[in-house]
Amino acid sequence: MTIYSLTLSLMVASVFLFSSKTEQSRVVTIQRPLVITQERKSPAFYAYQQAQKLNERKPAAVYNNAPSTHLSTYSIKPEKIQLQVTEMKLSKREFATLDESGMRIAVFSNPLQNDFMDPAHERVVAEDFVTNEQKADMGSAVSALTPEATVLSPDKKWATIKGKFELIDGVGIVDHYIEIRRIEEGISREVGQIDLMTGSYAIEIESPQGYLVAQVRDRSTGGLVGEDRARLFNLQSKGQYFEGPFIRVGQPPTLAINLSYSGGNGSGGSGKSAISTKSAKAVVPDSASTFSSAVNSVATATLFDNQNTLAQVNDKFSNIGLWSATISRFYDPSRVYKNVTTIRQTADKNETSVFTSKWIEGVVEYVADLQKISYRSKNAPILIGRVLVDGKPVAGAEVMIESHLGLQPIYFDQFMIPSISAKTTSENGYFMFVGLDVGAYKVSAIRRQQALGGQMFLAEADAIAFQNIAAQSTLRSKTLRSFDAFSSELVETEAYASESQADVIETNGGKAQMQSYAETGLSEVIVKPQDARYLSVRYNYNSRQDYLHLPQVQEEWLLQAIRTYKINVMPQSGVIIGFTRDLVYDAYLVSESFSKNDVLYFDSTGHVTTTLTTGGGFILFNVPVGMREVVLQERKTDRIFSQVFNVLDHQISVSHFQKD
């Protein structure tokens, strides 16, 4: 019994020691949901991840490595396109055909090519501009978004441009409205949106040409409060859109004479005369700041051919059109400084150099001694100019007066000493012409057999005619279009411009390209249509423009206006024709003897009347020969649009007066 009991005890112990453990049956509950984390990269996790993506059902999106497109070269970087793994895969060719992709990189063609020569099209643009301004008036509330943004159909939309935006220079939105547009060859094409809260803008465009122009305007008058414009170039794709330039709206462009004593003492600013003649010794200020404080107390500066006097000589005139030009003068009653006459343009930051009267007398006497000649009058006008490239004086430039090619210029060396043997400008860029009569002169500059541009000089008695011939180092291509002013019919023409690299510009299909280095300044192109029905004209424009629209008028149209309104054409006079498009204005010719009976107006179809009509322009008959300035004042905003013309006997001068 004892042995049996012991054996049974050993068997029970072995069962407990060597058998698997058992637990009591119970209900199992999960206190928190099971989460498969990314750290546990099991097959179950990947299956769970794919299921989550399928549940989201989001459309395909382009990730960061989308194709990068640079419009300056129209080249595409062939990078791999990545799509979500849960979506259907597309080839690059299939993907590029999607309208929603925003990546239509087909061969670029401009469907608007013929619209720029259509006055009817320009009228529609002008009407849309006014309508948008009126629609923007939404009471006292100011919307942060630009109203009436253009929405293009997929077949017309080239791309969406997005970029950063900010207000600077104290420009704010108080009872104002703000808008952004694409301007191409002076015509408003599309309107975008500006979001002040995020500091960004967006605009759908039909063509990657021209400028983006953002403006802040007064809600009641439409007056310009702030502006910025940026050229569209080198745009880079960001997938669904292209990144545009940074728009920073500040104070609008101004007009000023920008007086500077950079070279007026004959020594480049040292304060001592470099010419050893008795008459050249003069006490002059040592710095531009001293000059400004000394001159401001007695001297005066005027704009608009003496119609506006600035409170201080270096004050700025702000309510001015972008493409305006004006005759500006500097007077010093103390006679310490020589009077200066110069033609200035809006937004021109180049300086107008002033010179002491004694230094000028010394220079003229010095040159007369070298040339062994005697000038007829000490009060004869003197032309002094400066050749600039990218805003800096340049050496090695040759200048000439186009109507007096035999007259040799006088160049200054680095110490501002005149040299009759020098053939080109020195490092300071200065040149001079002496022994001239009163009148207008066109001076052009070339360097290394390339035309840099030209400038009109207004030579007046007892004054210096000063101009900068400003060029840039990069060659620009400007579009030239020739068309009937009223029917839009293409008119083949030949044109000559001093800034053009070609001697003669010939249009083909009413269009041509002009290659130019000119940066800014008042320029003139002589236009000779091949069709004998049309008049040859002299077209005035600002060299900063990247286009030239040449509206052609028939001789019979002008003669019919003279016969109908019995205009008595006087000798020694010319005609000025101005195209105004979208302005409501009052026009003035700065001349005491000009009669209002010599002013006629016309509409966009060419119908001539004696009362102002919008969408067309005006004709000024019997304009006295010489340099003349025409001033237009917009009635609602008092904004000034001005232009300077070199009027020749029985010749016709033409120009545009426009906002953009």
XYZ file of C-alpha atoms in Angstrom, residues 6-602:
597
model
C 4.277 6.579 -3.394
C 4.075 5.582 -7.041
C 0.763 7.409 -7.488
C 2.203 10.578 -5.917
C 5.158 10.566 -8.315
C 2.875 10.213 -11.344
C 0.684 13.153 -10.279
C 3.743 15.382 -9.676
C 5.168 14.598 -13.116
C 1.903 15.606 -14.725
C 1.980 19.042 -13.082
C 5.689 19.562 -13.687
C 5.947 18.576 -17.372
C 2.525 19.301 -18.930
C 1.534 22.684 -20.599
C -0.026 25.404 -18.466
C -3.813 25.939 -18.574
C -5.866 29.008 -17.723
C -9.416 29.356 -16.556
C -11.880 30.108 -19.342
C -13.019 33.785 -19.390
C -14.429 36.457 -21.665
C -11.631 38.480 -23.365
C -12.330 42.216 -24.017
C -10.134 44.851 -25.844
C -9.913 48.117 -23.894
C -8.470 50.221 -26.815
C -8.447 49.745 -30.612
C -5.541 47.988 -32.172
C -3.288 50.370 -34.157
C -0.716 49.099 -36.580
C 2.055 51.672 -36.422
C 4.627 52.503 -39.076
C 7.390 51.097 -36.901
C 5.851 47.658 -37.324
C 6.383 47.287 -41.065
C 4.641 43.975 -41.469
C 2.600 42.774 -44.466
C -0.498 43.561 -42.447
C 0.626 47.179 -42.067
C 1.121 47.611 -45.817
C -2.293 46.091 -46.500
C -3.834 48.430 -43.934
C -2.026 51.438 -45.554
C -3.337 50.596 -49.033
C -6.869 50.174 -47.665
C -6.704 53.622 -46.073
C -5.636 55.205 -49.406
C -8.466 53.488 -51.232
C -10.962 54.824 -48.705
C -9.744 58.409 -49.220
C -10.469 58.262 -52.989
C -8.556 61.460 -53.737
C -7.714 62.436 -57.345
C -4.220 62.033 -58.626
C -1.813 64.813 -57.676
C 1.623 65.700 -58.874
C 4.323 65.456 -56.258
C 7.366 67.671 -55.910
C 9.334 66.347 -58.865
C 7.008 67.686 -61.560
C 8.574 68.869 -64.822
C 10.314 72.255 -64.473
C 9.696 74.614 -67.395
C 11.694 77.794 -68.013
C 9.949 80.020 -70.527
C 13.131 81.896 -71.392
C 14.369 78.845 -73.282
C 11.153 76.796 -73.599
C 13.080 73.743 -72.378
C 11.699 70.896 -70.291
C 13.658 68.966 -67.714
C 12.683 65.316 -68.272
C 12.067 64.294 -64.651
C 9.990 61.317 -63.638
C 6.387 62.020 -62.704
C 5.200 60.269 -59.541
C 1.536 59.444 -58.981
C -0.252 57.968 -56.002
C 0.111 54.212 -55.953
C -3.618 53.718 -55.450
C -4.486 55.599 -58.654
C -4.297 54.508 -62.261
C -0.866 55.175 -63.750
C -0.590 57.473 -66.787
C 2.187 57.933 -69.278
C 3.810 61.337 -69.638
C 2.058 61.877 -72.956
C -1.327 61.006 -71.461
C -0.674 63.176 -68.419
C 0.257 66.224 -70.520
C -3.101 66.099 -72.294
C -5.112 66.594 -69.110
C -6.649 70.090 -68.907
C -6.558 69.980 -65.116
C -2.833 69.377 -65.013
C -1.967 72.994 -65.798
C 1.020 71.737 -67.769
C 0.084 72.302 -71.406
C 3.593 72.599 -72.859
C 2.622 72.412 -76.510
C 4.429 74.591 -79.050
C 3.570 78.186 -78.095
C 1.531 80.243 -80.506
C -0.135 83.573 -79.790
C -3.759 83.572 -80.996
C -3.981 87.296 -80.194
C -1.408 88.319 -82.762
C -3.868 90.265 -84.909
C -5.825 91.884 -82.063
C -3.292 94.635 -81.358
C -3.974 96.459 -84.605
C -7.736 96.533 -84.199
C -9.134 99.814 -82.821
C -12.461 98.075 -82.257
C -10.697 95.619 -79.993
C -9.036 98.486 -78.125
C -12.465 100.079 -77.612
C -13.780 96.877 -76.077
C -10.789 96.756 -73.742
C -11.373 100.373 -72.715
C -15.073 99.731 -72.091
C -14.232 96.679 -69.990
C -11.780 98.779 -67.984
C -14.422 101.356 -67.104
C -17.012 98.681 -66.411
C -14.712 96.862 -64.011
C -13.988 100.101 -62.159
C -17.704 100.761 -61.757
C -18.434 97.200 -60.721
C -15.637 97.426 -58.159
C -17.648 100.067 -56.287
C -19.335 97.885 -53.678
C -20.174 100.581 -51.159
C -17.909 101.518 -48.276
C -16.687 97.975 -47.726
C -13.291 97.151 -49.184
C -12.833 93.689 -50.613
C -9.442 92.059 -50.283
C -9.976 90.246 -53.565
C -9.855 91.869 -56.973
C -13.366 91.828 -58.498
C -14.256 90.541 -61.930
C -11.303 88.214 -62.372
C -10.945 86.753 -65.863
C -11.838 83.072 -66.191
C -10.497 81.569 -69.404
C -11.821 78.501 -71.158
C -9.432 75.513 -71.295
C -8.726 76.035 -74.997
C -7.628 79.657 -74.410
C -5.928 79.346 -71.049
C -2.156 79.091 -71.295
C -1.555 78.772 -67.560
C -2.342 80.182 -64.131
C 0.243 82.541 -62.645
C 0.573 82.789 -58.865
C 2.968 84.866 -56.824
C 3.641 86.969 -53.765
C 2.167 90.408 -53.239
C 2.677 93.242 -50.764
C 2.040 96.959 -50.271
C 5.041 99.225 -49.594
C 5.967 102.912 -49.308
C 2.924 103.731 -47.195
C 0.389 102.615 -49.806
C -2.762 101.315 -48.116
C -6.310 100.259 -48.934
C -8.654 102.889 -47.492
C -11.692 103.566 -49.671
C -9.634 102.248 -52.564
C -9.760 99.182 -54.739
C -6.894 97.087 -56.035
C -6.488 95.055 -59.189
C -3.887 93.128 -61.137
C -3.848 92.822 -64.926
C -1.707 91.429 -67.689
C -0.784 94.165 -70.163
C 0.515 93.160 -73.582
C 1.579 95.854 -76.044
C -0.361 98.476 -74.134
C -3.620 96.507 -74.077
C -5.224 95.003 -70.972
C -5.677 91.281 -71.590
C -6.753 89.556 -68.360
C -7.677 90.527 -64.796
C -6.542 88.493 -61.795
C -7.211 88.290 -58.068
C -5.244 89.669 -55.121
C -5.654 88.253 -51.624
C -4.394 90.769 -49.075
C -4.814 88.319 -46.204
C -2.334 85.807 -47.614
C -0.224 88.322 -49.538
C -0.642 86.559 -52.856
C -2.167 86.946 -56.304
C -3.425 84.640 -59.042
C -4.260 85.313 -62.673
C -5.189 83.130 -65.640
C -3.321 84.199 -68.766
C -3.658 83.439 -72.444
C -0.054 84.251 -73.307
C 3.202 84.530 -71.293
C 4.014 87.911 -72.841
C 3.965 91.485 -71.553
C 3.726 92.709 -67.971
C 1.773 92.092 -64.804
C 0.523 95.474 -63.576
C -0.965 95.889 -60.103
C -2.640 99.187 -59.225
C -4.382 100.731 -56.241
C -6.986 103.315 -57.289
C -9.240 105.760 -55.507
C -12.758 104.357 -55.380
C -14.527 107.645 -56.145
C -12.296 109.158 -58.849
C -10.277 106.224 -60.164
C -7.077 108.157 -59.443
C -3.876 106.134 -59.221
C -2.652 105.678 -55.624
C -0.068 102.908 -55.992
C 1.444 100.806 -58.776
C 3.950 98.117 -59.631
C 4.665 96.371 -62.906
C 6.852 93.356 -63.606
C 7.768 91.732 -66.904
C 6.728 88.116 -67.460
C 9.881 86.163 -68.174
C 11.676 83.045 -66.963
C 8.492 81.693 -65.395
C 8.970 78.399 -63.596
C 6.378 75.661 -63.331
C 5.160 74.576 -59.927
C 2.915 71.799 -61.217
C -0.609 73.172 -61.260
C 0.564 76.764 -61.880
C 3.550 78.926 -62.806
C 5.325 81.053 -60.225
C 5.096 84.735 -61.146
C 7.193 87.762 -60.154
C 7.005 89.322 -56.695
C 4.585 92.262 -56.977
C 5.330 95.132 -54.559
C 2.896 98.026 -54.979
C 4.424 101.348 -53.937
C 4.071 104.974 -54.909
C 3.321 105.554 -58.624
C 6.154 106.642 -60.959
C 6.966 110.348 -60.788
C 8.447 113.039 -63.012
C 11.449 115.067 -61.832
C 14.426 116.966 -63.197
C 16.887 115.151 -60.851
C 19.537 117.869 -60.671
C 23.034 116.749 -59.791
C 26.421 118.452 -59.509
C 28.231 115.329 -60.711
C 30.481 117.056 -63.229
C 29.718 120.749 -63.232
C 33.000 122.072 -61.860
C 35.154 120.648 -64.613
C 36.986 118.195 -62.393
C 34.493 115.446 -61.819
C 33.537 116.750 -58.387
C 36.862 117.732 -56.830
C 35.893 121.331 -56.248
C 38.758 122.835 -58.272
C 38.863 123.802 -61.923
C 41.069 121.659 -64.144
C 41.310 124.267 -66.920
C 44.105 126.798 -66.471
C 42.297 129.826 -67.868
C 41.484 132.908 -65.941
C 37.764 132.734 -66.616
C 37.525 129.104 -65.485
C 38.448 129.778 -61.871
C 35.320 129.489 -59.794
C 34.301 128.729 -56.258
C 32.032 125.725 -56.402
C 30.442 123.460 -53.779
C 32.267 120.284 -52.855
C 29.270 117.955 -52.678
C 25.832 117.420 -54.108
C 24.211 118.061 -50.713
C 25.910 121.465 -50.415
C 24.833 122.223 -53.942
C 21.207 121.388 -53.214
C 20.944 123.546 -50.097
C 22.655 126.487 -51.796
C 20.568 126.373 -54.957
C 17.148 125.677 -53.458
C 16.978 129.127 -51.878
C 17.215 131.076 -55.153
C 16.963 128.731 -58.148
C 13.790 127.398 -59.748
C 12.888 124.319 -61.778
C 9.876 124.088 -64.083
C 7.978 121.328 -65.888
C 5.560 121.289 -68.832
C 7.375 124.005 -70.764
C 7.309 126.508 -67.848
C 3.669 125.798 -66.968
C 4.470 124.253 -63.580
C 7.092 125.513 -61.088
C 8.357 123.068 -58.469
C 8.511 124.264 -54.866
C 12.052 122.874 -54.610
C 14.277 122.206 -57.594
C 14.435 118.461 -56.928
C 10.760 117.958 -56.053
C 8.781 115.295 -57.905
C 5.530 115.574 -59.845
C 3.420 112.522 -59.038
C 0.083 112.663 -60.891
C 1.633 111.896 -64.274
C 1.142 109.297 -67.021
C 3.720 106.543 -67.337
C 4.835 107.340 -70.902
C 4.854 111.133 -70.548
C 7.674 113.467 -71.615
C 8.054 117.148 -70.758
C 10.301 120.156 -71.352
C 11.986 121.017 -68.056
C 14.149 124.012 -67.226
C 16.496 125.027 -64.420
C 17.071 128.742 -63.706
C 19.604 130.282 -61.327
C 19.003 134.070 -60.942
C 22.337 134.444 -59.157
C 24.104 133.303 -62.351
C 26.435 131.075 -60.368
C 25.093 128.125 -62.368
C 24.287 128.024 -66.046
C 20.637 127.653 -67.035
C 19.728 124.152 -68.216
C 16.999 122.970 -70.610
C 16.266 119.264 -70.689
C 13.530 116.864 -71.811
C 12.500 114.513 -69.027
C 10.370 111.353 -68.967
C 8.304 109.735 -66.243
C 10.246 107.274 -64.053
C 13.596 108.422 -65.477
C 16.044 108.225 -62.570
C 19.084 109.413 -64.509
C 20.499 112.708 -63.286
C 20.584 116.090 -64.999
C 24.059 117.571 -64.598
C 24.441 121.296 -63.855
C 27.536 123.423 -64.464
C 28.858 126.707 -63.108
C 28.664 129.681 -65.447
C 32.371 130.471 -65.045
C 33.359 126.897 -65.811
C 31.283 126.966 -69.013
C 32.901 130.252 -70.039
C 36.329 128.752 -69.407
C 35.515 125.611 -71.434
C 34.251 127.613 -74.433
C 37.290 129.891 -74.327
C 39.623 126.901 -74.002
C 38.057 125.134 -76.998
C 38.134 128.361 -79.082
C 41.847 128.708 -78.375
C 42.527 125.111 -79.390
C 40.491 125.406 -82.583
C 41.755 128.958 -83.243
C 38.241 130.256 -83.902
C 35.967 132.865 -82.366
C 32.316 132.131 -81.634
C 29.719 134.668 -82.702
C 27.953 135.029 -79.357
C 28.746 134.221 -75.761
C 25.036 133.498 -75.243
C 24.871 130.866 -77.987
C 23.386 127.537 -76.849
C 25.669 124.673 -75.852
C 24.811 120.984 -76.102
C 26.213 118.783 -73.329
C 25.283 115.150 -72.966
C 26.323 111.915 -71.380
C 26.283 108.361 -72.733
C 25.135 105.779 -70.175
C 24.894 101.990 -70.342
C 22.931 100.304 -67.545
C 22.867 103.650 -65.738
C 26.658 104.107 -65.734
C 28.832 106.331 -67.957
C 30.555 104.436 -70.722
C 33.809 105.001 -72.605
C 34.318 104.432 -76.315
C 31.006 105.880 -77.589
C 30.763 108.131 -80.643
C 28.022 110.754 -80.948
C 26.738 112.808 -83.873
C 24.002 115.307 -84.708
C 21.899 113.584 -87.346
C 21.169 116.822 -89.220
C 24.765 118.120 -88.922
C 27.008 115.120 -89.521
C 29.973 117.347 -90.348
C 29.932 119.013 -86.931
C 32.520 117.349 -84.713
C 31.714 116.739 -81.032
C 34.098 117.621 -78.227
C 34.751 114.873 -75.681
C 35.983 115.293 -72.097
C 38.782 113.289 -70.527
C 38.610 111.747 -67.062
C 39.422 115.157 -65.512
C 36.616 116.885 -67.459
C 39.127 118.694 -69.675
C 37.801 119.077 -73.253
C 39.875 117.456 -76.006
C 39.507 118.285 -79.686
C 41.555 115.227 -80.667
C 39.492 112.622 -78.782
C 37.259 110.526 -81.029
C 35.126 108.838 -78.378
C 33.851 109.390 -74.847
C 36.112 108.776 -71.866
C 35.149 106.922 -68.728
C 32.854 109.780 -67.624
C 30.770 109.592 -70.822
C 30.507 113.380 -71.395
C 30.452 115.144 -74.780
C 29.693 118.677 -76.005
C 28.714 120.607 -79.154
C 29.398 124.362 -79.438
C 28.737 127.010 -82.093
C 25.090 126.037 -82.673
C 21.987 128.074 -83.422
C 18.803 127.998 -81.368
C 16.633 125.006 -82.302
C 16.054 121.276 -81.889
C 18.801 118.713 -82.542
C 18.725 114.922 -82.641
C 21.928 113.394 -81.252
C 22.560 109.664 -81.659
C 25.283 107.464 -80.179
C 27.065 104.340 -81.413
C 29.597 102.066 -79.750
C 31.493 99.219 -81.386
C 29.402 99.676 -84.540
C 26.176 99.229 -82.580
C 23.514 101.926 -82.195
C 22.907 102.817 -78.548
C 20.018 105.196 -79.211
C 19.433 108.910 -79.542
C 17.967 111.938 -77.802
C 16.300 115.213 -78.756
C 18.140 118.309 -77.477
C 16.377 121.672 -77.171
C 19.011 124.360 -77.701
C 18.054 127.759 -76.258
C 19.969 131.041 -75.930
C 22.077 131.471 -72.796
C 21.398 127.909 -71.665
C 22.810 124.407 -71.760
C 20.797 121.753 -73.585
C 21.489 118.628 -71.543
C 20.404 115.021 -72.157
C 21.473 111.530 -71.185
C 21.626 108.981 -73.991
C 20.701 105.955 -71.895
C 21.187 102.418 -73.214
C 21.275 98.947 -71.734
C 23.759 96.149 -72.287
C 21.115 93.623 -73.351
C 19.617 93.783 -76.824
C 15.817 94.035 -76.810
C 13.407 93.077 -79.568
C 10.495 95.496 -79.989
C 7.378 94.621 -81.950
C 6.403 97.153 -84.614
C 2.897 97.034 -86.109
C 1.594 99.188 -88.956
C -2.130 99.401 -89.696
C -4.900 101.715 -90.854
C -5.935 103.820 -87.872
C -9.658 103.265 -88.469
C -10.177 100.120 -90.546
C -7.393 97.939 -89.038
C -6.206 97.099 -92.549
C -2.534 96.121 -92.582
C -0.307 98.789 -94.117
C 3.164 97.873 -95.291
C 5.658 100.557 -94.371
C 9.292 101.489 -94.078
C 10.520 103.051 -90.846
C 13.724 104.640 -89.601
C 14.651 104.961 -85.910
C 18.020 106.000 -84.494
C 17.845 103.283 -81.835
C 17.333 100.495 -84.395
C 20.237 98.268 -85.353
C 18.933 98.159 -88.928
C 19.177 101.211 -91.155
C 15.612 100.711 -92.437
C 12.846 98.643 -90.856
C 10.506 97.022 -93.377
C 7.242 95.434 -92.289
C 5.998 92.093 -93.578
C 2.268 91.607 -93.134
C 2.154 94.889 -91.229
C 4.606 93.640 -88.614
C 8.345 93.826 -87.979
C 10.838 93.380 -85.144
C 13.192 96.200 -84.158
C 16.376 95.330 -82.301
C 17.399 98.043 -79.836
C 19.741 98.788 -76.926
C 17.898 101.988 -75.959
C 16.749 102.077 -72.341
C 14.802 105.312 -71.942
C 14.297 108.699 -73.543
C 12.168 110.532 -76.086
C 12.494 108.782 -79.447
C 11.164 109.430 -82.921
C 10.626 107.079 -85.842
C 10.109 108.321 -89.393
C 7.302 106.319 -91.031
C 6.868 106.065 -94.818
C 3.975 103.802 -95.917
C 4.349 101.995 -99.228
C 0.742 102.790 -100.134
C 0.684 106.315 -101.591
C -2.754 106.979 -100.087
C -1.226 107.208 -96.614
C 0.756 110.099 -95.172
C 4.377 109.955 -94.104
C 4.597 110.881 -90.419
C 7.027 111.280 -87.523
C 5.917 109.011 -84.663
C 7.009 109.918 -81.097
C 7.314 107.345 -78.325
C 9.177 106.479 -75.120
C 12.192 104.218 -75.599
C 11.178 102.147 -72.569
C 8.218 100.785 -74.527
C 8.728 97.289 -75.941
C 6.371 97.884 -78.853
C 5.503 100.503 -81.483
C 1.953 100.762 -82.821
C 1.949 102.910 -85.947
C -1.609 103.997 -86.866
C -1.649 105.154 -90.488
C -3.991 107.895 -91.732
C -4.895 108.617 -95.329
C -4.133 111.987 -96.848
C -7.710 112.358 -98.084
C -9.025 111.968 -94.530
C -6.934 114.913 -93.339
C -7.741 117.057 -96.381
C -11.453 116.384 -95.927
C -11.246 117.617 -92.323
C -9.494 120.805 -93.486
C -12.150 121.442 -96.141
C -15.119 120.623 -93.908
C -14.074 122.864 -91.017
C -12.369 125.521 -93.156
C -8.966 125.271 -91.484
C -6.657 128.007 -92.750
C -3.269 126.283 -92.940
C -0.519 128.747 -92.043
C 3.105 128.694 -93.246
C 5.884 127.606 -90.887
C 3.539 125.237 -89.057
C 2.885 121.535 -88.718
C 0.160 119.118 -87.621
C 0.009 116.961 -84.479
C -2.305 113.932 -84.338
C -2.821 112.315 -80.936
C -4.541 108.967 -80.296
C -6.150 108.823 -76.858
C -8.205 105.595 -76.821
C -9.692 105.412 -73.291
C -9.138 108.959 -71.948
C -11.695 111.670 -71.173
C -9.536 114.773 -71.204
C -8.846 118.405 -71.986
C -6.021 118.993 -74.487
C -3.608 121.938 -74.467
C -0.783 123.031 -76.698
C 1.710 125.005 -74.627
C 1.711 128.122 -76.831
C 0.275 131.558 -76.134
C -0.779 132.149 -79.739
C -2.551 128.847 -80.356
C -6.241 129.093 -81.286
C -8.932 126.631 -80.165
C -10.362 126.841 -83.687
C -7.375 124.792 -84.828
C -8.372 121.789 -82.676
C -10.546 118.963 -84.039
C -11.484 115.597 -82.549
C -12.241 112.211 -84.083
